[in-house]
C-alpha atoms as a PDB file:
ATOM      1  CA  MET A   1     -46.705 -17.378  12.920  1.00  0.00           C
ATOM      2  CA  VAL A   2     -47.705 -18.145  16.511  1.00  0.00           C
ATOM      3  CA  GLN A   3     -47.604 -21.843  17.465  1.00  0.00           C
ATOM      4  CA  VAL A   4     -50.336 -23.511  19.490  1.00  0.00           C
ATOM      5  CA  LYS A   5     -49.252 -24.093  23.113  1.00  0.00           C
ATOM      6  CA  ASP A   6     -50.961 -26.242  25.751  1.00  0.00           C
ATOM      7  CA  LEU A   7     -52.623 -24.419  28.565  1.00  0.00           C
ATOM      8  CA  GLN A   8     -51.298 -25.227  31.947  1.00  0.00           C
ATOM      9  CA  TRP A   9     -52.844 -24.478  35.426  1.00  0.00           C
ATOM     10  CA  LYS A  10     -50.581 -23.024  38.012  1.00  0.00           C
ATOM     11  CA  LYS A  11     -51.254 -22.589  41.692  1.00  0.00           C
ATOM     12  CA  ASP A  12     -52.515 -19.102  42.484  1.00  0.00           C
ATOM     13  CA  MET A  13     -52.704 -18.448  38.770  1.00  0.00           C
ATOM     14  CA  ARG A  14     -53.688 -14.704  38.026  1.00  0.00           C
ATOM     15  CA  VAL A  15     -56.389 -13.615  35.540  1.00  0.00           C
ATOM     16  CA  SER A  16     -53.660 -11.914  33.635  1.00  0.00           C
ATOM     17  CA  GLU A  17     -51.558 -15.009  33.369  1.00  0.00           C
ATOM     18  CA  LEU A  18     -54.673 -16.988  32.089  1.00  0.00           C
ATOM     19  CA  VAL A  19     -55.561 -14.395  29.491  1.00  0.00           C
ATOM     20  CA  ASP A  20     -51.930 -14.096  28.357  1.00  0.00           C
ATOM     21  CA  SER A  21     -51.944 -17.847  27.717  1.00  0.00           C
ATOM     22  CA  TYR A  22     -55.044 -17.549  25.531  1.00  0.00           C
ATOM     23  CA  GLU A  23     -52.845 -16.158  22.834  1.00  0.00           C
ATOM     24  CA  TYR A  24     -51.683 -19.690  22.185  1.00  0.00           C
ATOM     25  CA  VAL A  25     -54.835 -21.679  22.809  1.00  0.00           C
ATOM     26  CA  GLY A  26     -56.845 -20.939  19.591  1.00  0.00           C
ATOM     27  CA  PHE A  27     -60.407 -20.020  18.496  1.00  0.00           C
ATOM     28  CA  GLN A  28     -62.057 -17.242  20.544  1.00  0.00           C
ATOM     29  CA  SER A  29     -59.338 -17.383  23.214  1.00  0.00           C
ATOM     30  CA  VAL A  30     -56.946 -15.725  20.798  1.00  0.00           C
ATOM     31  CA  GLU A  31     -59.506 -12.922  20.057  1.00  0.00           C
ATOM     32  CA  LEU A  32     -60.134 -12.375  23.829  1.00  0.00           C
ATOM     33  CA  GLN A  33     -56.375 -11.916  24.471  1.00  0.00           C
ATOM     34  CA  ARG A  34     -56.181  -9.672  21.488  1.00  0.00           C
ATOM     35  CA  ALA A  35     -59.123  -7.594  22.706  1.00  0.00           C
ATOM     36  CA  SER A  36     -57.447  -7.151  26.023  1.00  0.00           C
ATOM     37  CA  ASP A  37     -54.308  -5.989  24.258  1.00  0.00           C
ATOM     38  CA  VAL A  38     -56.150  -3.550  22.044  1.00  0.00           C
ATOM     39  CA  ILE A  39     -57.787  -1.970  25.134  1.00  0.00           C
ATOM     40  CA  VAL A  40     -54.408  -1.447  26.715  1.00  0.00           C
ATOM     41  CA  LYS A  41     -53.076   0.072  23.491  1.00  0.00           C
ATOM     42  CA  MET A  42     -55.948   2.513  23.185  1.00  0.00           C
ATOM     43  CA  LYS A  43     -55.297   3.839  26.710  1.00  0.00           C
ATOM     44  CA  LYS A  44     -51.597   3.962  26.245  1.00  0.00           C
ATOM     45  CA  ASP A  45     -52.179   6.074  23.101  1.00  0.00           C
ATOM     46  CA  SER A  46     -54.420   8.356  24.915  1.00  0.00           C
ATOM     47  CA  ALA A  47     -57.320   7.588  22.707  1.00  0.00           C
ATOM     48  CA  LYS A  48     -60.807   8.888  23.702  1.00  0.00           C
ATOM     49  CA  VAL A  49     -62.638   5.740  24.684  1.00  0.00           C
ATOM     50  CA  PHE A  50     -66.301   5.134  23.826  1.00  0.00           C
ATOM     51  CA  LEU A  51     -67.653   2.364  26.128  1.00  0.00           C
ATOM     52  CA  THR A  52     -71.088   1.015  24.945  1.00  0.00           C
ATOM     53  CA  PHE A  53     -73.210  -1.655  26.531  1.00  0.00           C
ATOM     54  CA  THR A  54     -76.822  -2.880  26.347  1.00  0.00           C
ATOM     55  CA  SER A  55     -79.292  -2.770  29.222  1.00  0.00           C
ATOM     56  CA  ASN A  56     -79.143  -6.445  30.000  1.00  0.00           C
ATOM     57  CA  MET A  57     -75.582  -5.999  31.150  1.00  0.00           C
ATOM     58  CA  VAL A  58     -76.703  -3.461  33.780  1.00  0.00           C
ATOM     59  CA  THR A  59     -79.253  -6.023  34.883  1.00  0.00           C
ATOM     60  CA  SER A  60     -76.359  -8.425  35.505  1.00  0.00           C
ATOM     61  CA  GLY A  61     -73.521  -7.812  37.986  1.00  0.00           C
ATOM     62  CA  LEU A  62     -71.478  -5.986  35.381  1.00  0.00           C
ATOM     63  CA  ARG A  63     -73.174  -2.723  36.428  1.00  0.00           C
ATOM     64  CA  GLY A  64     -70.796  -2.090  39.436  1.00  0.00           C
ATOM     65  CA  PHE A  65     -67.861  -3.061  37.167  1.00  0.00           C
ATOM     66  CA  PHE A  66     -68.833  -0.400  34.611  1.00  0.00           C
ATOM     67  CA  ALA A  67     -69.080   2.152  37.383  1.00  0.00           C
ATOM     68  CA  GLN A  68     -65.612   1.167  38.600  1.00  0.00           C
ATOM     69  CA  LEU A  69     -64.199   1.574  35.087  1.00  0.00           C
ATOM     70  CA  ILE A  70     -65.525   5.088  34.861  1.00  0.00           C
ATOM     71  CA  LYS A  71     -63.940   5.925  38.210  1.00  0.00           C
ATOM     72  CA  LEU A  72     -60.651   4.459  36.985  1.00  0.00           C
ATOM     73  CA  GLY A  73     -60.690   6.616  33.978  1.00  0.00           C
ATOM     74  CA  ILE A  74     -61.143   3.922  31.272  1.00  0.00           C
ATOM     75  CA  ALA A  75     -64.107   5.467  29.587  1.00  0.00           C
ATOM     76  CA  ASP A  76     -64.420   8.996  28.272  1.00  0.00           C
ATOM     77  CA  VAL A  77     -67.836   8.551  26.754  1.00  0.00           C
ATOM     78  CA  ILE A  78     -70.752   6.095  27.599  1.00  0.00           C
ATOM     79  CA  VAL A  79     -73.509   5.150  25.095  1.00  0.00           C
ATOM     80  CA  THR A  80     -76.215   2.775  26.283  1.00  0.00           C
ATOM     81  CA  THR A  81     -79.861   1.944  26.193  1.00  0.00           C
ATOM     82  CA  VAL A  82     -82.513   3.292  28.567  1.00  0.00           C
ATOM     83  CA  GLY A  83     -83.313   0.058  30.347  1.00  0.00           C
ATOM     84  CA  GLY A  84     -79.922  -0.120  31.830  1.00  0.00           C
ATOM     85  CA  LEU A  85     -80.160   3.433  33.203  1.00  0.00           C
ATOM     86  CA  GLU A  86     -83.498   2.633  34.766  1.00  0.00           C
ATOM     87  CA  GLU A  87     -82.063  -0.397  36.489  1.00  0.00           C
ATOM     88  CA  ASP A  88     -78.961   1.544  37.512  1.00  0.00           C
ATOM     89  CA  ILE A  89     -81.264   3.995  39.357  1.00  0.00           C
ATOM     90  CA  MET A  90     -83.246   1.115  40.876  1.00  0.00           C
ATOM     91  CA  LYS A  91     -80.209  -0.591  42.250  1.00  0.00           C
ATOM     92  CA  ALA A  92     -78.867   2.702  43.556  1.00  0.00           C
ATOM     93  CA  THR A  93     -81.951   3.070  45.580  1.00  0.00           C
ATOM     94  CA  GLY A  94     -81.787  -0.413  46.999  1.00  0.00           C
ATOM     95  CA  GLU A  95     -83.750  -2.610  44.601  1.00  0.00           C
ATOM     96  CA  VAL A  96     -82.349  -6.236  44.426  1.00  0.00           C
ATOM     97  CA  PHE A  97     -82.469  -8.412  41.340  1.00  0.00           C
ATOM     98  CA  ARG A  98     -82.274 -12.165  41.769  1.00  0.00           C
ATOM     99  CA  ILE A  99     -80.841 -15.111  39.699  1.00  0.00           C
ATOM    100  CA  GLY A 100     -83.344 -17.673  38.526  1.00  0.00           C
ATOM    101  CA  ASN A 101     -82.780 -20.067  35.478  1.00  0.00           C
ATOM    102  CA  PHE A 102     -83.451 -20.105  31.829  1.00  0.00           C
ATOM    103  CA  GLN A 103     -86.066 -22.853  32.043  1.00  0.00           C
ATOM    104  CA  THR A 104     -88.507 -21.026  34.471  1.00  0.00           C
ATOM    105  CA  ASP A 105     -92.161 -21.202  33.828  1.00  0.00           C
ATOM    106  CA  ASP A 106     -92.813 -17.677  32.420  1.00  0.00           C
ATOM    107  CA  VAL A 107     -96.548 -17.823  32.816  1.00  0.00           C
ATOM    108  CA  GLU A 108     -96.023 -18.633  36.441  1.00  0.00           C
ATOM    109  CA  LEU A 109     -93.545 -15.739  36.765  1.00  0.00           C
ATOM    110  CA  HIS A 110     -96.103 -13.411  35.106  1.00  0.00           C
ATOM    111  CA  GLU A 111     -98.687 -14.404  37.662  1.00  0.00           C
ATOM    112  CA  GLN A 112     -96.179 -13.756  40.433  1.00  0.00           C
ATOM    113  CA  GLY A 113     -95.369 -10.279  39.096  1.00  0.00           C
ATOM    114  CA  ILE A 114     -91.791 -11.225  38.088  1.00  0.00           C
ATOM    115  CA  ASN A 115     -90.082 -10.241  34.957  1.00  0.00           C
ATOM    116  CA  ARG A 116     -87.264 -12.434  33.511  1.00  0.00           C
ATOM    117  CA  VAL A 117     -84.101 -11.179  31.615  1.00  0.00           C
ATOM    118  CA  GLY A 118     -82.304 -14.415  30.675  1.00  0.00           C
ATOM    119  CA  ASN A 119     -81.811 -16.090  33.963  1.00  0.00           C
ATOM    120  CA  LEU A 120     -82.175 -12.891  36.025  1.00  0.00           C
ATOM    121  CA  LEU A 121     -85.471 -11.921  37.719  1.00  0.00           C
ATOM    122  CA  ILE A 122     -86.839  -8.437  38.437  1.00  0.00           C
ATOM    123  CA  GLN A 123     -90.053  -7.905  40.463  1.00  0.00           C
ATOM    124  CA  ASN A 124     -92.817  -5.587  39.084  1.00  0.00           C
ATOM    125  CA  GLU A 125     -92.545  -3.879  42.529  1.00  0.00           C
ATOM    126  CA  SER A 126     -89.083  -2.647  41.536  1.00  0.00           C
ATOM    127  CA  TYR A 127     -90.490  -0.919  38.494  1.00  0.00           C
ATOM    128  CA  MET A 128     -93.311   0.472  40.569  1.00  0.00           C
ATOM    129  CA  ASN A 129     -90.903   1.991  43.057  1.00  0.00           C
ATOM    130  CA  PHE A 130     -88.960   3.430  40.122  1.00  0.00           C
ATOM    131  CA  GLU A 131     -92.036   4.971  38.689  1.00  0.00           C
ATOM    132  CA  ASP A 132     -92.856   6.646  42.060  1.00  0.00           C
ATOM    133  CA  MET A 133     -89.352   8.097  42.336  1.00  0.00           C
ATOM    134  CA  ILE A 134     -88.803   9.224  38.654  1.00  0.00           C
ATOM    135  CA  THR A 135     -91.669  11.723  38.781  1.00  0.00           C
ATOM    136  CA  ASP A 136     -90.083  13.462  41.722  1.00  0.00           C
ATOM    137  CA  ILE A 137     -86.749  13.528  39.963  1.00  0.00           C
ATOM    138  CA  LEU A 138     -88.423  15.037  36.785  1.00  0.00           C
ATOM    139  CA  GLU A 139     -90.081  17.739  39.040  1.00  0.00           C
ATOM    140  CA  LYS A 140     -86.604  18.691  40.392  1.00  0.00           C
ATOM    141  CA  LEU A 141     -85.213  18.854  36.865  1.00  0.00           C
ATOM    142  CA  TYR A 142     -88.139  21.007  35.766  1.00  0.00           C
ATOM    143  CA  GLU A 143     -87.557  23.415  38.548  1.00  0.00           C
ATOM    144  CA  LYS A 144     -84.131  24.067  37.267  1.00  0.00           C
ATOM    145  CA  GLN A 145     -84.995  24.395  33.596  1.00  0.00           C
ATOM    146  CA  ASN A 146     -87.558  23.119  31.218  1.00  0.00           C
ATOM    147  CA  ARG A 147     -85.171  22.041  28.281  1.00  0.00           C
ATOM    148  CA  TRP A 148     -82.546  19.379  28.541  1.00  0.00           C
ATOM    149  CA  THR A 149     -80.445  17.348  26.361  1.00  0.00           C
ATOM    150  CA  VAL A 150     -80.376  13.679  27.274  1.00  0.00           C
ATOM    151  CA  SER A 151     -76.810  13.649  28.425  1.00  0.00           C
ATOM    152  CA  GLU A 152     -77.297  16.717  30.550  1.00  0.00           C
ATOM    153  CA  MET A 153     -80.383  15.300  32.145  1.00  0.00           C
ATOM    154  CA  LEU A 154     -78.627  11.978  32.925  1.00  0.00           C
ATOM    155  CA  ARG A 155     -75.750  13.882  34.508  1.00  0.00           C
ATOM    156  CA  GLU A 156     -78.153  15.839  36.730  1.00  0.00           C
ATOM    157  CA  ILE A 157     -79.818  12.523  37.803  1.00  0.00           C
ATOM    158  CA  GLY A 158     -76.418  11.075  38.583  1.00  0.00           C
ATOM    159  CA  LEU A 159     -75.652  13.901  40.939  1.00  0.00           C
ATOM    160  CA  LEU A 160     -78.886  13.062  42.839  1.00  0.00           C
ATOM    161  CA  LEU A 161     -77.790   9.604  43.511  1.00  0.00           C
ATOM    162  CA  ASP A 162     -75.736   8.333  46.431  1.00  0.00           C
ATOM    163  CA  ASP A 163     -74.241   5.024  45.392  1.00  0.00           C
ATOM    164  CA  PRO A 164     -70.645   4.749  44.203  1.00  0.00           C
ATOM    165  CA  HIS A 165     -71.452   1.525  42.378  1.00  0.00           C
ATOM    166  CA  SER A 166     -73.819   3.488  40.187  1.00  0.00           C
ATOM    167  CA  ILE A 167     -72.950   4.158  36.537  1.00  0.00           C
ATOM    168  CA  LEU A 168     -74.782   7.440  36.629  1.00  0.00           C
ATOM    169  CA  TYR A 169     -73.188   8.528  40.001  1.00  0.00           C
ATOM    170  CA  GLN A 170     -69.735   7.824  38.799  1.00  0.00           C
ATOM    171  CA  ALA A 171     -70.240   9.342  35.374  1.00  0.00           C
ATOM    172  CA  ALA A 172     -71.607  12.641  36.826  1.00  0.00           C
ATOM    173  CA  ARG A 173     -68.671  12.981  39.222  1.00  0.00           C
ATOM    174  CA  ASN A 174     -66.086  12.122  36.726  1.00  0.00           C
ATOM    175  CA  ASN A 175     -67.414  14.223  33.870  1.00  0.00           C
ATOM    176  CA  VAL A 176     -68.149  11.391  31.542  1.00  0.00           C
ATOM    177  CA  PRO A 177     -71.176  12.000  29.386  1.00  0.00           C
ATOM    178  CA  ILE A 178     -73.713   9.322  29.091  1.00  0.00           C
ATOM    179  CA  PHE A 179     -75.579   9.339  25.755  1.00  0.00           C
ATOM    180  CA  CYS A 180     -78.832   7.467  25.335  1.00  0.00           C
ATOM    181  CA  PRO A 181     -80.281   8.120  21.848  1.00  0.00           C
ATOM    182  CA  ALA A 182     -83.371   5.904  22.458  1.00  0.00           C
ATOM    183  CA  ILE A 183     -84.302   7.448  25.843  1.00  0.00           C
ATOM    184  CA  THR A 184     -87.959   6.778  25.262  1.00  0.00           C
ATOM    185  CA  ASP A 185     -87.518   3.037  24.697  1.00  0.00           C
ATOM    186  CA  GLY A 186     -88.447   2.009  28.168  1.00  0.00           C
ATOM    187  CA  ALA A 187     -90.377   2.829  31.315  1.00  0.00           C
ATOM    188  CA  PHE A 188     -88.239   6.053  31.683  1.00  0.00           C
ATOM    189  CA  GLY A 189     -89.584   7.150  28.234  1.00  0.00           C
ATOM    190  CA  PHE A 190     -93.117   6.469  29.217  1.00  0.00           C
ATOM    191  CA  HIS A 191     -92.894   8.702  32.273  1.00  0.00           C
ATOM    192  CA  LEU A 192     -91.093  11.441  30.202  1.00  0.00           C
ATOM    193  CA  TYR A 193     -94.201  11.298  28.000  1.00  0.00           C
ATOM    194  CA  LEU A 194     -96.637  11.579  30.932  1.00  0.00           C
ATOM    195  CA  PHE A 195     -94.660  14.354  32.641  1.00  0.00           C
ATOM    196  CA  GLN A 196     -94.708  16.300  29.287  1.00  0.00           C
ATOM    197  CA  GLN A 197     -98.549  16.040  29.184  1.00  0.00           C
ATOM    198  CA  ASP A 198     -98.660  17.948  32.517  1.00  0.00           C
ATOM    199  CA  HIS A 199     -95.712  20.139  31.520  1.00  0.00           C
ATOM    200  CA  PRO A 200     -96.023  20.914  27.730  1.00  0.00           C
ATOM    201  CA  ASP A 201     -92.823  23.105  27.737  1.00  0.00           C
ATOM    202  CA  PHE A 202     -90.758  20.334  29.192  1.00  0.00           C
ATOM    203  CA  VAL A 203     -88.519  19.128  26.322  1.00  0.00           C
ATOM    204  CA  VAL A 204     -85.790  16.522  26.167  1.00  0.00           C
ATOM    205  CA  ASP A 205     -83.846  17.346  23.001  1.00  0.00           C
ATOM    206  CA  VAL A 206     -82.377  14.168  21.482  1.00  0.00           C
ATOM    207  CA  VAL A 207     -81.256  15.927  18.253  1.00  0.00           C
ATOM    208  CA  LYS A 208     -79.214  18.442  20.125  1.00  0.00           C
ATOM    209  CA  ASP A 209     -77.545  15.680  21.999  1.00  0.00           C
ATOM    210  CA  PHE A 210     -76.371  14.100  18.802  1.00  0.00           C
ATOM    211  CA  GLY A 211     -74.326  17.267  18.286  1.00  0.00           C
ATOM    212  CA  ASN A 212     -72.888  16.840  21.797  1.00  0.00           C
ATOM    213  CA  ILE A 213     -71.628  13.374  21.037  1.00  0.00           C
ATOM    214  CA  LEU A 214     -70.133  14.616  17.797  1.00  0.00           C
ATOM    215  CA  TYR A 215     -68.315  17.378  19.635  1.00  0.00           C
ATOM    216  CA  ALA A 216     -67.052  14.861  22.241  1.00  0.00           C
ATOM    217  CA  THR A 217     -64.185  14.142  19.857  1.00  0.00           C
ATOM    218  CA  SER A 218     -62.576  15.749  16.757  1.00  0.00           C
ATOM    219  CA  HIS A 219     -60.750  14.520  13.645  1.00  0.00           C
ATOM    220  CA  ASP A 220     -57.560  15.186  15.405  1.00  0.00           C
ATOM    221  CA  ASP A 221     -58.413  12.953  18.491  1.00  0.00           C
ATOM    222  CA  ARG A 222     -57.430   9.185  18.597  1.00  0.00           C
ATOM    223  CA  LYS A 223     -60.563   7.271  19.187  1.00  0.00           C
ATOM    224  CA  GLY A 224     -61.237   3.834  20.666  1.00  0.00           C
ATOM    225  CA  VAL A 225     -64.510   1.886  20.921  1.00  0.00           C
ATOM    226  CA  ILE A 226     -65.292  -0.955  23.282  1.00  0.00           C
ATOM    227  CA  ALA A 227     -68.733  -2.109  22.226  1.00  0.00           C
ATOM    228  CA  LEU A 228     -70.345  -4.735  24.386  1.00  0.00           C
ATOM    229  CA  GLY A 229     -73.372  -6.119  22.706  1.00  0.00           C
ATOM    230  CA  GLY A 230     -75.064  -4.551  19.736  1.00  0.00           C
ATOM    231  CA  SER A 231     -78.072  -2.318  19.186  1.00  0.00           C
ATOM    232  CA  ILE A 232     -78.254   1.335  19.009  1.00  0.00           C
ATOM    233  CA  SER A 233     -75.646   1.818  21.746  1.00  0.00           C
ATOM    234  CA  LYS A 234     -72.948   0.330  19.504  1.00  0.00           C
ATOM    235  CA  HIS A 235     -74.061   2.048  16.352  1.00  0.00           C
ATOM    236  CA  HIS A 236     -74.408   5.518  17.956  1.00  0.00           C
ATOM    237  CA  ALA A 237     -70.832   5.349  19.180  1.00  0.00           C
ATOM    238  CA  ILE A 238     -69.396   4.018  15.953  1.00  0.00           C
ATOM    239  CA  LEU A 239     -71.489   6.533  13.813  1.00  0.00           C
ATOM    240  CA  SER A 240     -70.085   9.477  15.845  1.00  0.00           C
ATOM    241  CA  THR A 241     -66.447   8.212  15.337  1.00  0.00           C
ATOM    242  CA  LEU A 242     -67.293   7.799  11.516  1.00  0.00           C
ATOM    243  CA  LEU A 243     -68.212  11.444  11.348  1.00  0.00           C
ATOM    244  CA  ASN A 244     -64.980  12.325  13.101  1.00  0.00           C
ATOM    245  CA  GLY A 245     -62.681  10.400  10.849  1.00  0.00           C
ATOM    246  CA  GLY A 246     -63.052   6.862  12.278  1.00  0.00           C
ATOM    247  CA  ALA A 247     -61.771   4.891  15.274  1.00  0.00           C
ATOM    248  CA  GLU A 248     -58.044   3.856  15.596  1.00  0.00           C
ATOM    249  CA  TYR A 249     -59.068   1.045  18.055  1.00  0.00           C
ATOM    250  CA  ALA A 250     -62.129  -1.106  18.293  1.00  0.00           C
ATOM    251  CA  VAL A 251     -63.108  -4.060  20.397  1.00  0.00           C
ATOM    252  CA  TYR A 252     -66.431  -5.771  19.876  1.00  0.00           C
ATOM    253  CA  MET A 253     -67.827  -8.304  22.214  1.00  0.00           C
ATOM    254  CA  THR A 254     -71.153  -9.997  21.399  1.00  0.00           C
ATOM    255  CA  THR A 255     -73.144 -13.157  20.915  1.00  0.00           C
ATOM    256  CA  ALA A 256     -74.581 -11.735  17.551  1.00  0.00           C
ATOM    257  CA  HIS A 257     -73.105 -13.163  14.438  1.00  0.00           C
ATOM    258  CA  ARG A 258     -72.143 -11.376  11.285  1.00  0.00           C
ATOM    259  CA  THR A 259     -74.205 -13.630   9.058  1.00  0.00           C
ATOM    260  CA  SER A 260     -77.332 -11.779  10.294  1.00  0.00           C
ATOM    261  CA  GLY A 261     -76.382  -8.730   8.352  1.00  0.00           C
ATOM    262  CA  SER A 262     -77.287  -6.558  11.405  1.00  0.00           C
ATOM    263  CA  MET A 263     -75.348  -3.841  13.107  1.00  0.00           C
ATOM    264  CA  SER A 264     -75.350  -5.946  16.278  1.00  0.00           C
ATOM    265  CA  GLY A 265     -73.556  -8.811  14.439  1.00  0.00           C
ATOM    266  CA  ALA A 266     -71.275  -6.699  12.233  1.00  0.00           C
ATOM    267  CA  ASN A 267     -67.592  -7.314  13.188  1.00  0.00           C
ATOM    268  CA  THR A 268     -64.727  -4.852  13.228  1.00  0.00           C
ATOM    269  CA  ASN A 269     -63.649  -5.640   9.632  1.00  0.00           C
ATOM    270  CA  GLU A 270     -67.117  -4.807   8.288  1.00  0.00           C
ATOM    271  CA  ALA A 271     -66.812  -1.475  10.205  1.00  0.00           C
ATOM    272  CA  LYS A 272     -63.732  -0.801   8.066  1.00  0.00           C
ATOM    273  CA  SER A 273     -65.850  -0.824   4.939  1.00  0.00           C
ATOM    274  CA  TRP A 274     -67.900   2.091   6.189  1.00  0.00           C
ATOM    275  CA  GLY A 275     -64.835   4.046   7.528  1.00  0.00           C
ATOM    276  CA  LYS A 276     -66.163   3.664  11.092  1.00  0.00           C
ATOM    277  CA  VAL A 277     -62.965   1.986  11.900  1.00  0.00           C
ATOM    278  CA  LYS A 278     -59.785   3.059  10.164  1.00  0.00           C
ATOM    279  CA  ASP A 279     -58.060   0.674   7.764  1.00  0.00           C
ATOM    280  CA  GLU A 280     -54.904   0.459   9.767  1.00  0.00           C
ATOM    281  CA  SER A 281     -56.716   0.254  13.126  1.00  0.00           C
ATOM    282  CA  ASP A 282     -56.100  -2.335  15.911  1.00  0.00           C
ATOM    283  CA  VAL A 283     -59.229  -4.300  16.262  1.00  0.00           C
ATOM    284  CA  ALA A 284     -60.682  -7.555  17.835  1.00  0.00           C
ATOM    285  CA  THR A 285     -64.051  -9.155  17.795  1.00  0.00           C
ATOM    286  CA  VAL A 286     -64.864 -11.711  20.480  1.00  0.00           C
ATOM    287  CA  ILE A 287     -67.970 -13.880  20.019  1.00  0.00           C
ATOM    288  CA  GLY A 288     -69.249 -14.980  23.403  1.00  0.00           C
ATOM    289  CA  ASP A 289     -71.209 -14.137  26.460  1.00  0.00           C
ATOM    290  CA  VAL A 290     -70.016 -10.677  27.635  1.00  0.00           C
ATOM    291  CA  SER A 291     -70.628 -11.597  31.233  1.00  0.00           C
ATOM    292  CA  ILE A 292     -67.680 -13.925  30.856  1.00  0.00           C
ATOM    293  CA  THR A 293     -65.456 -12.526  28.221  1.00  0.00           C
ATOM    294  CA  PHE A 294     -65.346  -8.849  29.150  1.00  0.00           C
ATOM    295  CA  PRO A 295     -64.240  -9.196  32.832  1.00  0.00           C
ATOM    296  CA  LEU A 296     -61.452 -11.574  31.742  1.00  0.00           C
ATOM    297  CA  ALA A 297     -60.197  -9.153  28.982  1.00  0.00           C
ATOM    298  CA  MET A 298     -60.669  -6.014  31.089  1.00  0.00           C
ATOM    299  CA  ILE A 299     -59.119  -7.283  34.272  1.00  0.00           C
ATOM    300  CA  ARG A 300     -56.019  -8.352  32.319  1.00  0.00           C
ATOM    301  CA  ALA A 301     -55.991  -4.836  30.777  1.00  0.00           C
ATOM    302  CA  LEU A 302     -56.500  -3.161  34.185  1.00  0.00           C
ATOM    303  CA  ASP A 303     -53.543  -5.158  35.703  1.00  0.00           C
ATOM    304  CA  GLU A 304     -51.249  -3.883  32.840  1.00  0.00           C
ATOM    305  CA  LEU A 305     -52.515  -0.263  32.976  1.00  0.00           C
ATOM    306  CA  GLU A 306     -52.130  -0.198  36.773  1.00  0.00           C
ATOM    307  CA  SER A 307     -48.581  -1.464  36.613  1.00  0.00           C
ATOM    308  CA  GLU A 308     -47.775   1.517  34.386  1.00  0.00           C
ATOM    309  CA  GLY A 309     -49.635   4.061  36.366  1.00  0.00           C
ATOM    310  CA  LEU A 310     -52.255   4.678  33.828  1.00  0.00           C
ATOM    311  CA  LEU A 311     -55.344   4.353  36.056  1.00  0.00           C
ATOM    312  CA  LYS A 312     -57.030   7.201  37.923  1.00  0.00           C
ATOM    313  CA  ASN A 313     -56.948   6.853  41.754  1.00  0.00           C
END
C-alpha cells in the first residue's frame, strides 16, 4: 500500500515532477496522477483513442490544446457537441472571446449584446459573423454534393479553414474524424435547417454517421476513452466502444457527480456494469475543473510519450 508523502517544491520544478508527486498526496491528486498514467498506457498499447469534450471547453483556451493533441497523434476519434465546433470556426476566423467573472450582472450583459459562459464572454456580433459565414460554407458543400454525413461535412469544413490552432483544421489534415451526433443543437443546426428550406434535397445524415463511428474501431482493436465533461459527447463514444467489445482504458474528468445518476456523472466503475469499459481495464475518474486537471495530466503524459518517441512530429 502506498504511503502518503509530503509535497515539496523544487526550483524550476517541471509539471511532470509535480504530477508524479501527486501519487502520494491523496484525494483527487492520486486520481489525476493515475489518469495521466492511463493515458500513457493507452498510447503505448496502441489503443485507438476517443477524445471527447463539451463545447464550453472550446470556449476556453483548451481549444488550441485539443488541436495540438490531434496534431501530435494523441486522438484517433473526436466526439463533441456543436457549440464547440461553431466556436472553433469563429476563433479560426479571428473572433476573440474575453474573460469576465462569474458575478457579472447578466441583465446588463444581455443589454450589451454579450453572452456569458461561466466567466467567459462572447459578443453577439461573433455569432452574427458566424451566421454570415456559415451560409457561404454550406453553399460550397452543396455544390460538391447534396448529402453528407456529419463527420464528412465537418472534415470538409476543416479543409476550408486556415488556422493550425483549429480543431477542425487539424482533424481534417490528420484524418481524425469528428463526430457530433447532436449537430442541430446550436446556431449551426439552425442554419442547417434554414439552408434545407431553400435546398430540400440537402441532407445531413446523422444515422449513417453512427455507422461510421462504429466502423472506426472493431472488436479486435484496443480502445481508450478520454472523456472531458459529460453529455452526449461522452456517451456517444462510450456507446460505440460498448458495441465493439468495450474499452480497455478510460479516463473521465468532470465536475459532475455520480450521485446524480446521470451519464455525465457516471464514473468509470459504473461503465463496467454496462460493459462499456472492460472489467480488467485501466481506469481513472478525476472530479474537478477540466481546465485545471486535464492540462496537468496531459502534459505529464506528453512528456513521457515524447521521451519514448511516441508523438507525431
